[in-house]
CSV table of N, CA, C and O in Angstrom, one decimal:
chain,number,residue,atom,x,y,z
A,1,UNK,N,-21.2,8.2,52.4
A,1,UNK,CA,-20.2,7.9,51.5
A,1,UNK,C,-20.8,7.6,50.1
A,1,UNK,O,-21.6,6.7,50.0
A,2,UNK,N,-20.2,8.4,49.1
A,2,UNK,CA,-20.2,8.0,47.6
A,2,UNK,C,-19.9,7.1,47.0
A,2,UNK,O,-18.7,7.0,47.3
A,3,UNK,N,-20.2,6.0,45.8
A,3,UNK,CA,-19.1,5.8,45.4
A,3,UNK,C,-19.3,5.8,44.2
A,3,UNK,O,-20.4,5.6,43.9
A,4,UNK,N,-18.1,6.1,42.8
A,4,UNK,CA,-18.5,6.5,41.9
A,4,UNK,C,-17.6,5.7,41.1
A,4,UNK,O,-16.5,5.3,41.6
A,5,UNK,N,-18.0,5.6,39.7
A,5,UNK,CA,-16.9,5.0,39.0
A,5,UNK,C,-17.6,5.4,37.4
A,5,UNK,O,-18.8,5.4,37.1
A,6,UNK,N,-16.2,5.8,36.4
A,6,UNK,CA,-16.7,6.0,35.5
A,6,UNK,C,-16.0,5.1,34.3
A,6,UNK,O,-14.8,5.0,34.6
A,7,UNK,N,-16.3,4.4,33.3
A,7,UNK,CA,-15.6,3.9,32.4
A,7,UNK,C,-15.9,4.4,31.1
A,7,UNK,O,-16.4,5.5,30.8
A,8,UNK,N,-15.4,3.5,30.3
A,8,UNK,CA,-14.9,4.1,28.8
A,8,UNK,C,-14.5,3.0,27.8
A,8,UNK,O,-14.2,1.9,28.3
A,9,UNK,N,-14.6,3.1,26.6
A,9,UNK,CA,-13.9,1.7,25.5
A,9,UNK,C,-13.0,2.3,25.0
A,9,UNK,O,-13.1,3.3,24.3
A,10,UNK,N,-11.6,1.6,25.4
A,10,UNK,CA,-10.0,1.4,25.2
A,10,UNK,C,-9.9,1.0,23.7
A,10,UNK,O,-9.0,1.1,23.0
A,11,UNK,N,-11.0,0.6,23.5
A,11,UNK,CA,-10.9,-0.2,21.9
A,11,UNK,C,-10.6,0.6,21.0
A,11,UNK,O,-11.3,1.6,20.7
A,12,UNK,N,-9.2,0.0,20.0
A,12,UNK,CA,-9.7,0.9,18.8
A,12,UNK,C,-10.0,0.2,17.9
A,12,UNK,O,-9.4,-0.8,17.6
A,13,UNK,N,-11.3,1.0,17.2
A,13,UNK,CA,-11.9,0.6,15.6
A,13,UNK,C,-11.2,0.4,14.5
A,13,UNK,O,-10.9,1.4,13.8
A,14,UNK,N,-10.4,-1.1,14.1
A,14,UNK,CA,-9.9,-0.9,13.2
A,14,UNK,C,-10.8,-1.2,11.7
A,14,UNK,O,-11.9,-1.8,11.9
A,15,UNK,N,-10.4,-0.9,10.1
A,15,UNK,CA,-10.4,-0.3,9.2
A,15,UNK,C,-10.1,-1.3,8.4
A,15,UNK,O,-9.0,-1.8,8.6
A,16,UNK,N,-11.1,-1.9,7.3
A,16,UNK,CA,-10.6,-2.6,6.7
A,16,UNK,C,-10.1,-2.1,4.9
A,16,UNK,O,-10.7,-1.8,3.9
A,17,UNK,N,-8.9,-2.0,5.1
A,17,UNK,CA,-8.2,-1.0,3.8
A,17,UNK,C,-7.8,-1.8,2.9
A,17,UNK,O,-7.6,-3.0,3.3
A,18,UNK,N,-7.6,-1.5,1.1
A,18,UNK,CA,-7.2,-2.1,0.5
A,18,UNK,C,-6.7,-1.1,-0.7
A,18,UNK,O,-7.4,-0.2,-1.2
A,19,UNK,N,-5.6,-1.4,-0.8
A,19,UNK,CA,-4.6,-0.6,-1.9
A,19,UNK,C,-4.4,-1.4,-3.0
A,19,UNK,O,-3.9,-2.6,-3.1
A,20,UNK,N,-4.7,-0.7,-3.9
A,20,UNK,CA,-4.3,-1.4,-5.2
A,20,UNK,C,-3.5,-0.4,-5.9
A,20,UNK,O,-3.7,0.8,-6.1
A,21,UNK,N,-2.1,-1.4,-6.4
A,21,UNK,CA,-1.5,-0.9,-7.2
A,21,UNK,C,-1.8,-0.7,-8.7
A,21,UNK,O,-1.9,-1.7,-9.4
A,22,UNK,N,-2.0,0.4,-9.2
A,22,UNK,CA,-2.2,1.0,-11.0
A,22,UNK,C,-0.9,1.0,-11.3
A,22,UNK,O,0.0,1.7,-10.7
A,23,UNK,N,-0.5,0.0,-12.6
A,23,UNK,CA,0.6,-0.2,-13.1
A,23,UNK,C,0.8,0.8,-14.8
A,23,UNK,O,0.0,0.8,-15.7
A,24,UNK,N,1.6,1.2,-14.8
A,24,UNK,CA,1.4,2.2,-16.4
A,24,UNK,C,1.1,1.0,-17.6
A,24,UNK,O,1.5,-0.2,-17.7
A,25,UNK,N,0.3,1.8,-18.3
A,25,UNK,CA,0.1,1.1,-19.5
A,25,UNK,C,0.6,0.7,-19.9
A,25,UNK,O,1.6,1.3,-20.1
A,26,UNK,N,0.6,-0.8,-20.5
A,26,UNK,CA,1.3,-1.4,-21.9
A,26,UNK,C,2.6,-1.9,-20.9
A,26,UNK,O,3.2,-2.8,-21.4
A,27,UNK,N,3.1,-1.5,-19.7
A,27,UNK,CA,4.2,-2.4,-19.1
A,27,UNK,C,3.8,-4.1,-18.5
A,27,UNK,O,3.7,-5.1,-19.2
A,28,UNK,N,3.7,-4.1,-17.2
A,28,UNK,CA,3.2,-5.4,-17.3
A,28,UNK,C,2.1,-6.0,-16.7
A,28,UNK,O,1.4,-5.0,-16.5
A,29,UNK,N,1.5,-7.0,-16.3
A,29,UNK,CA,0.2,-7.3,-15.4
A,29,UNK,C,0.7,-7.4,-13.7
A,29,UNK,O,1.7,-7.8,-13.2
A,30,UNK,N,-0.6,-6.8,-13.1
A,30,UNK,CA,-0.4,-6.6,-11.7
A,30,UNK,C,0.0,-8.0,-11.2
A,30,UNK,O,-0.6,-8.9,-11.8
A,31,UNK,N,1.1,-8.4,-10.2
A,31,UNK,CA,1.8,-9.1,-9.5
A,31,UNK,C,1.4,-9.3,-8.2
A,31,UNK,O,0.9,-8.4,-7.6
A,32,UNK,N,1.6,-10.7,-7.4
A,32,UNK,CA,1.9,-11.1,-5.8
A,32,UNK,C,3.0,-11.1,-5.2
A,32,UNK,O,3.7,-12.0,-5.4
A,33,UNK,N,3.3,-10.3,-4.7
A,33,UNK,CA,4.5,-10.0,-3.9
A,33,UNK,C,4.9,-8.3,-4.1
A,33,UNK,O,5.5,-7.9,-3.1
A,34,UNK,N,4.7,-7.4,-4.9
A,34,UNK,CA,5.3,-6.2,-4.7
A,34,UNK,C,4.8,-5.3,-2.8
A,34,UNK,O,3.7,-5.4,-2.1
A,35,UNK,N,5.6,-4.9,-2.7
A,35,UNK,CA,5.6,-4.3,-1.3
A,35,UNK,C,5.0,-2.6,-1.3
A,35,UNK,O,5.2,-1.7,-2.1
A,36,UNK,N,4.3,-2.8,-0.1
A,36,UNK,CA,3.1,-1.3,-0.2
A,36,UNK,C,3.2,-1.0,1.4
A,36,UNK,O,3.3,-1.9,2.3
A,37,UNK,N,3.2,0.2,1.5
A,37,UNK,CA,3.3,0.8,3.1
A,37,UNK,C,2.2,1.8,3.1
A,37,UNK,O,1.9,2.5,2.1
A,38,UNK,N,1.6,1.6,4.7
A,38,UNK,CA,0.4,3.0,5.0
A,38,UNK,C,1.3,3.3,6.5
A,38,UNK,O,1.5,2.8,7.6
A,39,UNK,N,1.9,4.7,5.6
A,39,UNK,CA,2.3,5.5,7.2
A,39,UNK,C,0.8,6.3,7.8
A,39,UNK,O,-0.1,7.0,7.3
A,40,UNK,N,1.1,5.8,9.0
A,40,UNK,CA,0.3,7.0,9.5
A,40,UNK,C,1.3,8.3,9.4
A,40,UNK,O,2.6,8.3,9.3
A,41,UNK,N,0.2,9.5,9.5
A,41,UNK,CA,0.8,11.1,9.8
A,41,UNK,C,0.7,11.8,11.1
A,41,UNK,O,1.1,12.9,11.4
A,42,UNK,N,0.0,10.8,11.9
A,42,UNK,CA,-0.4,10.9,13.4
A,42,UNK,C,1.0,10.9,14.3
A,42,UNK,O,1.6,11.8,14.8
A,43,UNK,N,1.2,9.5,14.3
A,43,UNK,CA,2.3,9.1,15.0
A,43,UNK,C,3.5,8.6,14.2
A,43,UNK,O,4.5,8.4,14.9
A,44,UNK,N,3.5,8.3,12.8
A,44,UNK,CA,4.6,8.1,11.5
A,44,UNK,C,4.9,6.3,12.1
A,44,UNK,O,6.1,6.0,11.9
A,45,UNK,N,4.1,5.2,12.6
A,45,UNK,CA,3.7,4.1,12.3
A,45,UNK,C,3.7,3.8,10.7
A,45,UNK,O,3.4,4.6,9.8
A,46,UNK,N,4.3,2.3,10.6
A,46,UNK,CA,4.5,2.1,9.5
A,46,UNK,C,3.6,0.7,9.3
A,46,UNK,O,3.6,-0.1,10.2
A,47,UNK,N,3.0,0.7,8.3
A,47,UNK,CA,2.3,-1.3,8.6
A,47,UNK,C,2.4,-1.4,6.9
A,47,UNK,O,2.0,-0.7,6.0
A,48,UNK,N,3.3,-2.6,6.9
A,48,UNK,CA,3.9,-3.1,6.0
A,48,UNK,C,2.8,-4.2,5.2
A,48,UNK,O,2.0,-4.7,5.9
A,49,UNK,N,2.8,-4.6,4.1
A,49,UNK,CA,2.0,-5.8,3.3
A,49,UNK,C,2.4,-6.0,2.1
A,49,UNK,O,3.0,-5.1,1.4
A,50,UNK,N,2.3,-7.1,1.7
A,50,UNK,CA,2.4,-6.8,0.7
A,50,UNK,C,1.1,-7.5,-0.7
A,50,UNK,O,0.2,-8.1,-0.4
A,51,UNK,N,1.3,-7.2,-2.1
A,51,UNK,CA,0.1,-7.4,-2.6
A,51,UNK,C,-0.1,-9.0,-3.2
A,51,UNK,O,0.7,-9.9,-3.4
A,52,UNK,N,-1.7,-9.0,-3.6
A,52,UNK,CA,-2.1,-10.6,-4.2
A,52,UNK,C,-1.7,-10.8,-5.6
A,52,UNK,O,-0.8,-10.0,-5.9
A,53,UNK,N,-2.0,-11.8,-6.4
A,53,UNK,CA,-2.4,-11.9,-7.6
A,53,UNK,C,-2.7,-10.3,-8.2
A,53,UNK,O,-1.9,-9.6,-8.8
A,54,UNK,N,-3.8,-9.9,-7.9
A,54,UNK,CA,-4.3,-8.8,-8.4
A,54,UNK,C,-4.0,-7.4,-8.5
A,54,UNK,O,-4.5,-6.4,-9.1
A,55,UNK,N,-2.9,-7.7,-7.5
A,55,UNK,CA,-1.7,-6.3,-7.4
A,55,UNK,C,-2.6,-5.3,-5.8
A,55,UNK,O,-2.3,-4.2,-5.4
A,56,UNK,N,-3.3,-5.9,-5.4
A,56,UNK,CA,-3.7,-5.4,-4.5
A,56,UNK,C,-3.6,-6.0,-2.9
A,56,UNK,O,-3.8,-7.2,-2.6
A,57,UNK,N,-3.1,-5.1,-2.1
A,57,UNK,CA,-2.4,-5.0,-0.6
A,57,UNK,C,-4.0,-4.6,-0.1
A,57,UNK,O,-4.9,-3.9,-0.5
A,58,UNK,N,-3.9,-5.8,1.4
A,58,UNK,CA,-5.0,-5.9,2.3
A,58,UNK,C,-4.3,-5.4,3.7
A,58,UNK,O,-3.2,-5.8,4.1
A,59,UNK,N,-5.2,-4.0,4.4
A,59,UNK,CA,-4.7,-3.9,5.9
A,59,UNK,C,-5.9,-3.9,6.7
A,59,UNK,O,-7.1,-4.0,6.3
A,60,UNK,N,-5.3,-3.7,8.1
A,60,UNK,CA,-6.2,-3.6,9.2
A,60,UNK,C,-6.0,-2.6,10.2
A,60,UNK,O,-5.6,-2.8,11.3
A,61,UNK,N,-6.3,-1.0,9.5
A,61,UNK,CA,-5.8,-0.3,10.1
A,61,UNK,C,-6.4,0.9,11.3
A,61,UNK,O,-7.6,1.0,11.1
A,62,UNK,N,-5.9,1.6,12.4
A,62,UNK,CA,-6.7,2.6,12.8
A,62,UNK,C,-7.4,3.8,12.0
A,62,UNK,O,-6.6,4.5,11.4
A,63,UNK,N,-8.5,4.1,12.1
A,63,UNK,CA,-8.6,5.4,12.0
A,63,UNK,C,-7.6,6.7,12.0
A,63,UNK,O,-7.2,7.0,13.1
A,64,UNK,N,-7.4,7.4,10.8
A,64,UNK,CA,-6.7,8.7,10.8
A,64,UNK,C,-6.3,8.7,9.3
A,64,UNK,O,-6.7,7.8,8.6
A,65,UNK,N,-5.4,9.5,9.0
A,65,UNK,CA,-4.3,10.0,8.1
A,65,UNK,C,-3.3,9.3,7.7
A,65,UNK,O,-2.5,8.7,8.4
A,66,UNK,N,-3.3,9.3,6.2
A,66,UNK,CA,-2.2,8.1,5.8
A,66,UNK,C,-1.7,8.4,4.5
A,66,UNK,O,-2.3,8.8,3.5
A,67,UNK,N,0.4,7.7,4.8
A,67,UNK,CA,0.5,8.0,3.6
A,67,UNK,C,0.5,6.8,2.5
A,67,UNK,O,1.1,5.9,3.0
A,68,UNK,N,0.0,6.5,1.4
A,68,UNK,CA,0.2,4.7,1.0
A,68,UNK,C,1.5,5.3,0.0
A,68,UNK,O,1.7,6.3,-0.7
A,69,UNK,N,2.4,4.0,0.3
A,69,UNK,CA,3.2,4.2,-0.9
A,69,UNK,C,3.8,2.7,-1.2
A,69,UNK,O,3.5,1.7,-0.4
A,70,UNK,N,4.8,2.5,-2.6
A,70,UNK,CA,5.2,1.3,-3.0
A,70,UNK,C,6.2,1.6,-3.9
A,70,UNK,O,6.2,2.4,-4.8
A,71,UNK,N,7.1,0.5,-3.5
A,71,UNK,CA,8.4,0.8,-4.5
A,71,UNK,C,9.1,-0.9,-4.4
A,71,UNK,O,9.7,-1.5,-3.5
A,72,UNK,N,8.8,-1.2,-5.8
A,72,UNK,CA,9.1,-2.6,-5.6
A,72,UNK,C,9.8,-2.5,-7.5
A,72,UNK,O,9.5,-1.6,-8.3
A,73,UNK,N,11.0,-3.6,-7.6
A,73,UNK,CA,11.3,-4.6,-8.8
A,73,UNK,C,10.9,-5.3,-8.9
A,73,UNK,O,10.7,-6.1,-8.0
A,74,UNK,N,10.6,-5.7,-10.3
A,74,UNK,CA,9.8,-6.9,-10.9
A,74,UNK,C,10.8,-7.1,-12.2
A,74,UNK,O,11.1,-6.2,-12.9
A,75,UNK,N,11.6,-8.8,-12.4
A,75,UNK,CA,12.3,-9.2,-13.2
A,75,UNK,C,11.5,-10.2,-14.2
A,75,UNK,O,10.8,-11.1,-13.8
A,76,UNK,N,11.5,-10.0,-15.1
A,76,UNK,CA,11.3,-11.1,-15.8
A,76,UNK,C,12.5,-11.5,-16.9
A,76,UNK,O,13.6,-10.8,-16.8
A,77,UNK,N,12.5,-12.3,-17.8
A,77,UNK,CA,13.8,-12.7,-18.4
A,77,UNK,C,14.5,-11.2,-19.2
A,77,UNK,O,15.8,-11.1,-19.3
A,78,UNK,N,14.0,-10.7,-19.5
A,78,UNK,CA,14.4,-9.8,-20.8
A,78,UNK,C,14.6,-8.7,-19.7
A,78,UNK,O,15.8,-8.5,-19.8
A,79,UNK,N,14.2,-8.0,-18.9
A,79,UNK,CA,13.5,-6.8,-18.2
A,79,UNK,C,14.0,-6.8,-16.7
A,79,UNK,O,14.2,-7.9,-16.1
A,80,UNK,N,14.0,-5.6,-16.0
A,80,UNK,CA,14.2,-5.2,-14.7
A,80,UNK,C,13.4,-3.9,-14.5
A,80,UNK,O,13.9,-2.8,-14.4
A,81,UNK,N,12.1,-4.3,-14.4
A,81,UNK,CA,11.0,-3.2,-13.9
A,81,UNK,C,11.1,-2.9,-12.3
A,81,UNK,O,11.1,-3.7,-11.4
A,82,UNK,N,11.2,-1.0,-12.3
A,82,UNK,CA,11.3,-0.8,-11.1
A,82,UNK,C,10.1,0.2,-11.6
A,82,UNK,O,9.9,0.9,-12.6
A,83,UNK,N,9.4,-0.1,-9.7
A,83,UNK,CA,7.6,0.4,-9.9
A,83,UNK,C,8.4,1.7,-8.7
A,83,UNK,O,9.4,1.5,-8.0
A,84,UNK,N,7.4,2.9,-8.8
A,84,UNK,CA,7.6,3.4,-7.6
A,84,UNK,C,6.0,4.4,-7.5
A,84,UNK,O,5.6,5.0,-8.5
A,85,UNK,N,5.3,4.5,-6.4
A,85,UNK,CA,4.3,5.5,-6.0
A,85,UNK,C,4.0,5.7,-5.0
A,85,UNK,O,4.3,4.7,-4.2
A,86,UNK,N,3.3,6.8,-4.4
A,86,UNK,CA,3.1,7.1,-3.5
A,86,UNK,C,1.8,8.3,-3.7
A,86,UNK,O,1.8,9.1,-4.6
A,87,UNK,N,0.7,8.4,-2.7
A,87,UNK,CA,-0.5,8.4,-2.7
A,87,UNK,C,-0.2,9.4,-0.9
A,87,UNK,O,0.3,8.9,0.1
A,88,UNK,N,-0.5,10.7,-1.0
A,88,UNK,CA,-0.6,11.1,0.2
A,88,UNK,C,-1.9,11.4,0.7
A,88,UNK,O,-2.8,11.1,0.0
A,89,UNK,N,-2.1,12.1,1.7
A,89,UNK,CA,-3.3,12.7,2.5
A,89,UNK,C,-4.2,11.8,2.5
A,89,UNK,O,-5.3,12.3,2.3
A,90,UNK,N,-4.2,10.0,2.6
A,90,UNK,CA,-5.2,8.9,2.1
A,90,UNK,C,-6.1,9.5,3.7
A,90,UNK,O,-5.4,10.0,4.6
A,91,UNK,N,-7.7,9.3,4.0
A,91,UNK,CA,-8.3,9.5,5.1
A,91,UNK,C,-8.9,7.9,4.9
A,91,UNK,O,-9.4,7.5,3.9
A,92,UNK,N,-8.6,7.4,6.0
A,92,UNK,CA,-8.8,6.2,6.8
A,92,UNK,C,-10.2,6.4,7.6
A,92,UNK,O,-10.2,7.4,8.2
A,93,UNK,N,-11.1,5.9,7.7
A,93,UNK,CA,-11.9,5.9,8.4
A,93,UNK,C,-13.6,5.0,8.3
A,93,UNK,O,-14.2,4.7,7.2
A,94,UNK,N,-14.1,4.6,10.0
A,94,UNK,CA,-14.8,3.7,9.3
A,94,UNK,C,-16.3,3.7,8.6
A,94,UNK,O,-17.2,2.8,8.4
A,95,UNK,N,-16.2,4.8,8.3
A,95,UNK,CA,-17.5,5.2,7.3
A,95,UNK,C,-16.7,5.6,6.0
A,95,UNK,O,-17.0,6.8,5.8
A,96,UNK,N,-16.0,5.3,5.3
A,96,UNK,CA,-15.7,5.1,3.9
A,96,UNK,C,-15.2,3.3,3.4
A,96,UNK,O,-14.8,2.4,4.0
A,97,UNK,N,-15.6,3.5,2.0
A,97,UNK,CA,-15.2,2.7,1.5
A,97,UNK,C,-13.5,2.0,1.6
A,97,UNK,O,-13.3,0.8,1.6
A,98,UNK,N,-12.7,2.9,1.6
A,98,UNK,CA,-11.2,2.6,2.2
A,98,UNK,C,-10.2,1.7,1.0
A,98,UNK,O,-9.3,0.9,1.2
A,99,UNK,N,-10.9,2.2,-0.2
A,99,UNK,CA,-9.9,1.0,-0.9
A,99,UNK,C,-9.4,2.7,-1.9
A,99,UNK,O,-10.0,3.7,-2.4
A,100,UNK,N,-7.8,2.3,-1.8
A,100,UNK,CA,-7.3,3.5,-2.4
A,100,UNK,C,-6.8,2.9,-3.3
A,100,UNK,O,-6.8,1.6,-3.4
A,101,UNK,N,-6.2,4.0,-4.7
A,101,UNK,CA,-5.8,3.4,-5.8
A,101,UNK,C,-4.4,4.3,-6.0
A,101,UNK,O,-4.4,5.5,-5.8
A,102,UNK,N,-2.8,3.4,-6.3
A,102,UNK,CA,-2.0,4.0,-6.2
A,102,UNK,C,-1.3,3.8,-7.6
A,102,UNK,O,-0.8,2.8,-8.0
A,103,UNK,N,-1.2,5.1,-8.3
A,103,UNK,CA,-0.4,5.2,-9.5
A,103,UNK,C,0.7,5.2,-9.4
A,103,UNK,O,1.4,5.9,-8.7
A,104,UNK,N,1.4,4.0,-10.3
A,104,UNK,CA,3.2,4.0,-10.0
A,104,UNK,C,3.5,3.9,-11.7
A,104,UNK,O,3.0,3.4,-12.7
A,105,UNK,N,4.8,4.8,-11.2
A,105,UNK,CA,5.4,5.3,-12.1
A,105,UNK,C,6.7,4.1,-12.7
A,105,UNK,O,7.3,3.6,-11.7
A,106,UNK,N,7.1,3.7,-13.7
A,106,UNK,CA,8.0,3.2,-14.1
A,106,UNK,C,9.2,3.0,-15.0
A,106,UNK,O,9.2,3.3,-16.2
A,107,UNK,N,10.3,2.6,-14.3
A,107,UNK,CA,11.9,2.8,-14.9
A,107,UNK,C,12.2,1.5,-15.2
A,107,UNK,O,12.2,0.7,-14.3
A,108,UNK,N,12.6,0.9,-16.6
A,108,UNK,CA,13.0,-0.7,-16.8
A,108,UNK,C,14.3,-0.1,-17.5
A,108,UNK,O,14.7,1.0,-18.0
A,109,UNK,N,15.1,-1.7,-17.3
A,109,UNK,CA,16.5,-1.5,-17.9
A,109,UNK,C,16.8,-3.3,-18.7
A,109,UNK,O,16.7,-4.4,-18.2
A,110,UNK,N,17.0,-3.0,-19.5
A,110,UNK,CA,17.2,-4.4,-20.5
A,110,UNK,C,18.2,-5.3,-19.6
A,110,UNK,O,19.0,-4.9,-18.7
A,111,UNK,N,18.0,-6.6,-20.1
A,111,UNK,CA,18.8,-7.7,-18.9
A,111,UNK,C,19.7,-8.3,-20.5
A,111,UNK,O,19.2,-9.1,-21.3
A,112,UNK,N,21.2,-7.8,-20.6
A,112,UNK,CA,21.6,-8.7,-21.2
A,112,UNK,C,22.1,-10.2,-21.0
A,112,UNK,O,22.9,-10.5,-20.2
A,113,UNK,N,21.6,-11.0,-21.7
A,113,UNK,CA,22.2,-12.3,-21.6
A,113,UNK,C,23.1,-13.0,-22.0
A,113,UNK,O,23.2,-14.2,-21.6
């Protein structure tokens, strides 16, 4: 009688990622709170964050394919800045660096008082 057994690691490696939002010139300084998403393209998983002071979103993601995007309003008294971007084909993985940079584009509308 044989006996045999084979195993394996269930683990997966995750990825320490960081997105920073690029805001257009001359509008305003990067913010805490706008909202940033990394879809995967694998299985279309969504992992939501949102960013610091510094305009930059921290994740903890698997290995693969990803889309980063963000679409957030920022008010201040005078102003209603709406940010929007989106960054595709990002590769996740744990031999890169992993910090992506995401250009957003911007539409403001005057706040009468």
């Amino acid at each position: 009688m044989t006996v045999c057994a084979c195993s394996y690691d269930e683990s997966i490696e995750l990825c320490n990622v960081s997105v920073q939002l690029v805001y257009p010139e001359g509008s305003i300084e990067p913010y805490a709170g706008a909202r940033v998403e990394m879809k995967s393209n694998t299985n279309a998983q969504v992992f939501v964050d949102s960013t610091d002071a510094t305009g930059t979103a921290h994740f903890m993601l698997p290995a693969g394919l990803y889309e980063a995007r963000s679409s957030d309003t920022h008010i201040t008294y005078d102003w209603r800045y709406i940010f929007n971007g989106t960054r595709s084909m990002v590769v996740v993985s744990p031999d890169s660096a992993n910090i992506i940079k995401v250009e957003l584009t911007m539409s403001r509308k005057r706040i009468v008082h």
